Short mmCIF file of C-alpha atoms in Angstrom, two decimals:
data_model
loop_
_atom_site.label_atom_id
_atom_site.label_comp_id
_atom_site.label_asym_id
_atom_site.label_seq_id
_atom_site.Cartn_x
_atom_site.Cartn_y
_atom_site.Cartn_z
CA UNK A 1267 -26.15 -0.44 8.50
CA UNK A 1268 -28.47 0.64 11.23
CA UNK A 1269 -28.68 4.42 12.01
CA UNK A 1270 -31.93 4.67 13.86
CA UNK A 1271 -33.80 2.20 15.96
CA UNK A 1272 -35.78 -0.06 13.62
CA UNK A 1273 -34.20 1.38 10.41
CA UNK A 1274 -31.51 -0.34 8.19
CA UNK A 1275 -29.54 1.32 5.41
CA UNK A 1276 -28.46 -1.03 2.74
CA UNK A 1277 -25.77 -0.19 0.17
CA UNK A 1278 -24.71 -1.80 -2.99
CA UNK A 1279 -21.63 -0.34 -4.30
CA UNK A 1280 -20.18 -1.11 -7.74
CA UNK A 1281 -17.58 0.35 -9.91
CA UNK A 1282 -19.93 2.63 -11.64
CA UNK A 1283 -22.89 2.92 -9.48
CA UNK A 1284 -24.28 2.91 -6.06
CA UNK A 1285 -27.69 1.47 -5.01
CA UNK A 1286 -29.31 2.09 -1.61
CA UNK A 1287 -32.41 1.43 0.33
CA UNK A 1288 -33.79 2.26 3.68
CA UNK A 1289 -35.73 -0.49 5.30
CA UNK A 1290 -37.93 -0.38 8.38
CA UNK A 1291 -38.32 -3.59 10.46
CA UNK A 1292 -41.77 -4.83 11.02
CA UNK A 1293 -43.52 -7.73 12.55
CA UNK A 1294 -44.01 -9.16 8.93
CA UNK A 1295 -40.29 -8.66 8.27
CA UNK A 1296 -39.44 -5.37 6.64
CA UNK A 1297 -40.78 -2.46 4.63
CA UNK A 1298 -38.88 -0.52 2.10
CA UNK A 1299 -39.29 3.28 2.93
CA UNK A 1300 -37.03 4.66 0.19
CA UNK A 1301 -34.48 3.39 -2.38
CA UNK A 1302 -32.50 4.69 -5.37
CA UNK A 1303 -29.34 4.52 -7.24
CA UNK A 1304 -26.58 6.87 -8.44
CA UNK A 1305 -24.35 6.24 -11.40
CA UNK A 1306 -21.01 7.86 -11.95
CA UNK A 1307 -18.22 7.75 -14.61
CA UNK A 1308 -16.46 4.34 -14.48
CA UNK A 1309 -12.71 4.97 -13.59
CA UNK A 1310 -11.23 3.32 -16.66
CA UNK A 1311 -10.17 4.24 -20.01
CA UNK A 1312 -12.78 4.50 -22.84
CA UNK A 1313 -11.05 2.35 -25.42
CA UNK A 1314 -9.03 -0.36 -23.75
CA UNK A 1315 -11.27 -0.32 -20.44
CA UNK A 1316 -8.10 -0.31 -18.40
CA UNK A 1317 -8.66 0.87 -14.78
CA UNK A 1318 -7.31 4.27 -14.05
CA UNK A 1319 -5.73 3.23 -10.84
CA UNK A 1320 -3.67 0.56 -12.77
CA UNK A 1321 -2.52 3.34 -15.15
CA UNK A 1322 -1.52 5.52 -12.11
CA UNK A 1323 0.45 2.55 -10.55
CA UNK A 1324 2.35 2.00 -13.76
CA UNK A 1325 3.31 5.69 -14.20
CA UNK A 1326 4.27 5.85 -10.58
CA UNK A 1327 6.54 2.67 -11.13
CA UNK A 1328 8.08 4.23 -14.16
CA UNK A 1329 8.85 7.44 -12.35
CA UNK A 1330 10.55 5.52 -9.51
CA UNK A 1331 12.60 3.52 -12.18
CA UNK A 1332 13.73 6.76 -13.90
CA UNK A 1333 14.46 8.44 -10.54
CA UNK A 1334 16.67 5.45 -9.40
CA UNK A 1335 18.43 5.40 -12.76
CA UNK A 1336 19.05 9.13 -12.68
CA UNK A 1337 20.59 8.68 -9.07
CA UNK A 1338 22.55 5.72 -10.10
CA UNK A 1339 24.17 7.30 -13.09
CA UNK A 1340 24.85 10.68 -11.07
CA UNK A 1341 26.80 8.49 -8.54
CA UNK A 1342 28.69 6.61 -11.19
CA UNK A 1343 29.91 9.81 -12.85
CA UNK A 1344 31.28 11.10 -9.59
CA UNK A 1345 33.00 7.47 -9.02
CA UNK A 1346 34.47 7.80 -12.59
CA UNK A 1347 35.86 11.27 -12.00
CA UNK A 1348 37.29 10.26 -8.49
CA UNK A 1349 39.01 7.17 -10.11
CA UNK A 1350 40.58 9.37 -12.81
CA UNK A 1351 38.52 8.16 -15.70
CA UNK A 1352 36.77 11.37 -16.45
CA UNK A 1353 37.74 15.07 -15.90
CA UNK A 1354 34.08 15.98 -15.29
CA UNK A 1355 31.05 14.35 -13.60
CA UNK A 1356 28.57 16.39 -15.52
CA UNK A 1357 25.38 15.02 -17.14
CA UNK A 1358 27.07 14.92 -20.57
CA UNK A 1359 30.32 13.42 -19.35
CA UNK A 1360 29.46 9.96 -20.65
CA UNK A 1361 27.94 11.23 -24.00
CA UNK A 1362 30.92 11.34 -26.15
CA UNK A 1363 30.52 11.65 -29.88
CA UNK A 1364 32.28 8.83 -32.03
CA UNK A 1365 32.59 6.41 -29.14
CA UNK A 1366 30.27 3.33 -29.58
CA UNK A 1367 29.95 1.74 -26.18
CA UNK A 1368 28.95 -1.81 -27.71
CA UNK A 1369 32.32 -1.77 -29.72
CA UNK A 1370 34.23 -0.56 -26.73
CA UNK A 1371 32.85 -3.21 -24.54
CA UNK A 1372 34.14 -5.73 -27.01
CA UNK A 1373 37.49 -4.09 -27.86
CA UNK A 1374 38.14 -3.81 -24.06
CA UNK A 1375 38.67 -7.33 -23.77
CA UNK A 1376 41.84 -7.12 -25.99
CA UNK A 1377 43.11 -3.63 -26.00
CA UNK A 1378 43.76 -1.04 -23.32
CA UNK A 1379 40.97 1.60 -23.15
CA UNK A 1380 41.53 5.16 -22.42
CA UNK A 1381 39.92 6.39 -19.19
CA UNK A 1382 36.97 8.02 -21.17
CA UNK A 1383 36.49 4.85 -23.16
CA UNK A 1384 36.41 2.71 -20.10
CA UNK A 1385 33.93 5.02 -18.41
CA UNK A 1386 31.66 5.13 -21.44
CA UNK A 1387 31.67 1.24 -21.53
CA UNK A 1388 31.05 0.91 -17.90
CA UNK A 1389 28.36 3.57 -17.94
CA UNK A 1390 26.62 1.72 -20.86
CA UNK A 1391 26.58 -1.33 -18.75
CA UNK A 1392 25.16 0.45 -15.67
CA UNK A 1393 22.57 2.04 -17.66
CA UNK A 1394 21.18 -1.20 -19.08
CA UNK A 1395 21.95 -3.62 -16.24
CA UNK A 1396 19.92 -6.64 -17.50
CA UNK A 1397 17.05 -8.46 -16.17
CA UNK A 1398 16.71 -9.87 -12.71
CA UNK A 1399 13.47 -11.49 -11.60
CA UNK A 1400 11.86 -10.60 -8.39
CA UNK A 1401 8.79 -12.80 -9.10
CA UNK A 1402 7.65 -15.44 -6.88
CA UNK A 1403 5.00 -16.68 -9.19
CA UNK A 1404 5.11 -20.11 -10.76
CA UNK A 1405 7.09 -20.47 -13.77
CA UNK A 1406 4.18 -21.34 -16.06
CA UNK A 1407 2.57 -18.03 -15.13
CA UNK A 1408 2.03 -15.72 -18.26
CA UNK A 1409 3.62 -12.73 -16.66
CA UNK A 1410 6.15 -10.22 -18.07
CA UNK A 1411 8.83 -11.94 -16.09
CA UNK A 1412 7.94 -15.20 -17.58
CA UNK A 1413 8.26 -13.86 -21.04
CA UNK A 1414 11.66 -12.39 -20.34
CA UNK A 1415 13.07 -15.39 -18.60
CA UNK A 1416 12.10 -17.43 -21.73
CA UNK A 1417 13.87 -14.83 -23.94
CA UNK A 1418 16.92 -14.87 -21.68
CA UNK A 1419 17.34 -18.60 -22.03
CA UNK A 1420 17.07 -18.36 -25.78
CA UNK A 1421 19.73 -15.54 -25.70
CA UNK A 1422 22.14 -17.70 -23.57
CA UNK A 1423 22.53 -20.00 -26.38
CA UNK A 1424 24.21 -17.39 -28.42
CA UNK A 1425 26.16 -16.04 -25.46
CA UNK A 1426 27.76 -19.37 -24.89
CA UNK A 1427 29.94 -18.52 -28.10
CA UNK A 1428 31.23 -15.19 -26.73
CA UNK A 1429 33.06 -14.11 -23.66
CA UNK A 1430 30.67 -11.31 -22.57
CA UNK A 1431 27.32 -9.91 -23.33
CA UNK A 1432 28.79 -6.80 -24.92
CA UNK A 1433 30.99 -8.79 -27.25
CA UNK A 1434 27.98 -10.89 -28.26
CA UNK A 1435 25.77 -7.77 -29.23
CA UNK A 1436 28.75 -6.07 -30.89
CA UNK A 1437 29.85 -8.97 -33.10
CA UNK A 1438 26.98 -11.34 -33.72
CA UNK A 1439 25.09 -10.71 -36.85
CA UNK A 1440 21.81 -11.55 -35.31
CA UNK A 1441 22.00 -8.41 -33.31
CA UNK A 1442 23.37 -6.12 -36.08
CA UNK A 1443 20.28 -4.18 -36.83
CA UNK A 1444 18.80 -3.95 -33.32
CA UNK A 1445 20.22 -4.59 -29.80
CA UNK A 1446 17.30 -3.48 -27.46
CA UNK A 1447 13.90 -5.01 -26.79
CA UNK A 1448 10.81 -3.38 -28.18
CA UNK A 1449 7.11 -3.60 -28.49
CA UNK A 1450 6.74 -6.69 -26.47
CA UNK A 1451 9.63 -8.42 -28.16
CA UNK A 1452 12.09 -9.47 -25.28
CA UNK A 1453 14.51 -11.46 -27.57
CA UNK A 1454 17.49 -9.04 -26.54
CA UNK A 1455 17.00 -9.76 -22.82
CA UNK A 1456 20.00 -10.69 -20.75
CA UNK A 1457 20.65 -11.52 -17.23
CA UNK A 1458 21.99 -9.01 -14.61
CA UNK A 1459 24.39 -11.64 -13.47
CA UNK A 1460 25.77 -11.87 -16.95
CA UNK A 1461 26.38 -8.14 -17.13
CA UNK A 1462 28.18 -8.26 -13.71
CA UNK A 1463 30.43 -11.03 -14.96
CA UNK A 1464 31.18 -8.74 -18.10
CA UNK A 1465 32.19 -5.99 -15.75
CA UNK A 1466 34.54 -8.17 -13.71
CA UNK A 1467 36.20 -9.78 -16.93
CA UNK A 1468 36.39 -6.42 -18.65
CA UNK A 1469 38.31 -4.63 -15.70
CA UNK A 1470 40.49 -7.91 -15.12
CA UNK A 1471 41.40 -7.90 -18.79
CA UNK A 1472 42.24 -4.17 -18.62
CA UNK A 1473 44.57 -4.80 -15.62
CA UNK A 1474 46.27 -7.67 -17.38
CA UNK A 1475 46.85 -5.47 -20.42
CA UNK A 1476 48.47 -2.74 -18.36
CA UNK A 1477 45.74 -0.34 -17.33
CA UNK A 1478 46.32 1.53 -14.19
CA UNK A 1479 42.72 2.99 -14.23
CA UNK A 1480 40.94 -0.48 -13.86
CA UNK A 1481 41.71 -0.93 -10.27
CA UNK A 1482 40.19 -3.51 -8.02
CA UNK A 1483 38.74 -0.65 -5.94
CA UNK A 1484 36.97 0.71 -9.00
CA UNK A 1485 35.65 -2.83 -9.66
CA UNK A 1486 34.28 -3.15 -6.02
CA UNK A 1487 32.74 0.26 -5.99
CA UNK A 1488 31.21 -0.05 -9.43
CA UNK A 1489 29.44 -3.43 -8.67
CA UNK A 1490 28.31 -2.32 -5.25
#
């Protein structure tokens, strides 16, 4: 970087330091007039040495996910109220003591659910929509998507014995003690497409049984 005729400023910028030197050009090549370095705190965590910008990106992504989920659930409660499933679209409308959403998702395939029961079952599916990969990486990439996809394929073997995801988790002994992923264990992962198929079958069965609440309009608006 030249800032005066015959003088050049050189900078060596690193993650925790910045070195600099001022060189004057001469007939013999160059002469260092001044030089030095400045160090500063490295922007990473002390223990794991994780870059702080990576943490900020992760936190920002989590806030976006939570915000979108909150908006989605607010919209669904309004939909359920308009469809006659709920009397209120308040925040606690889907939190009903004594109603197990997993059990309702399984029982709803064979018995008519009340409006509130159907709303709880559908709301539970909407809150845990399943995995859908947006990754364009190669399949052998050691990414989170790859780990989840591997787990999904393993779970698919059990799912083949049941009509829906909800029925599998409610009735398979392998999921009796835990139904959600945790601590890097993705063995409870399911595909979003399987969740959508469950919604269609659940509402179709409800209509077949005689429910006037499980309309095709509700199905369309819910899946969209």
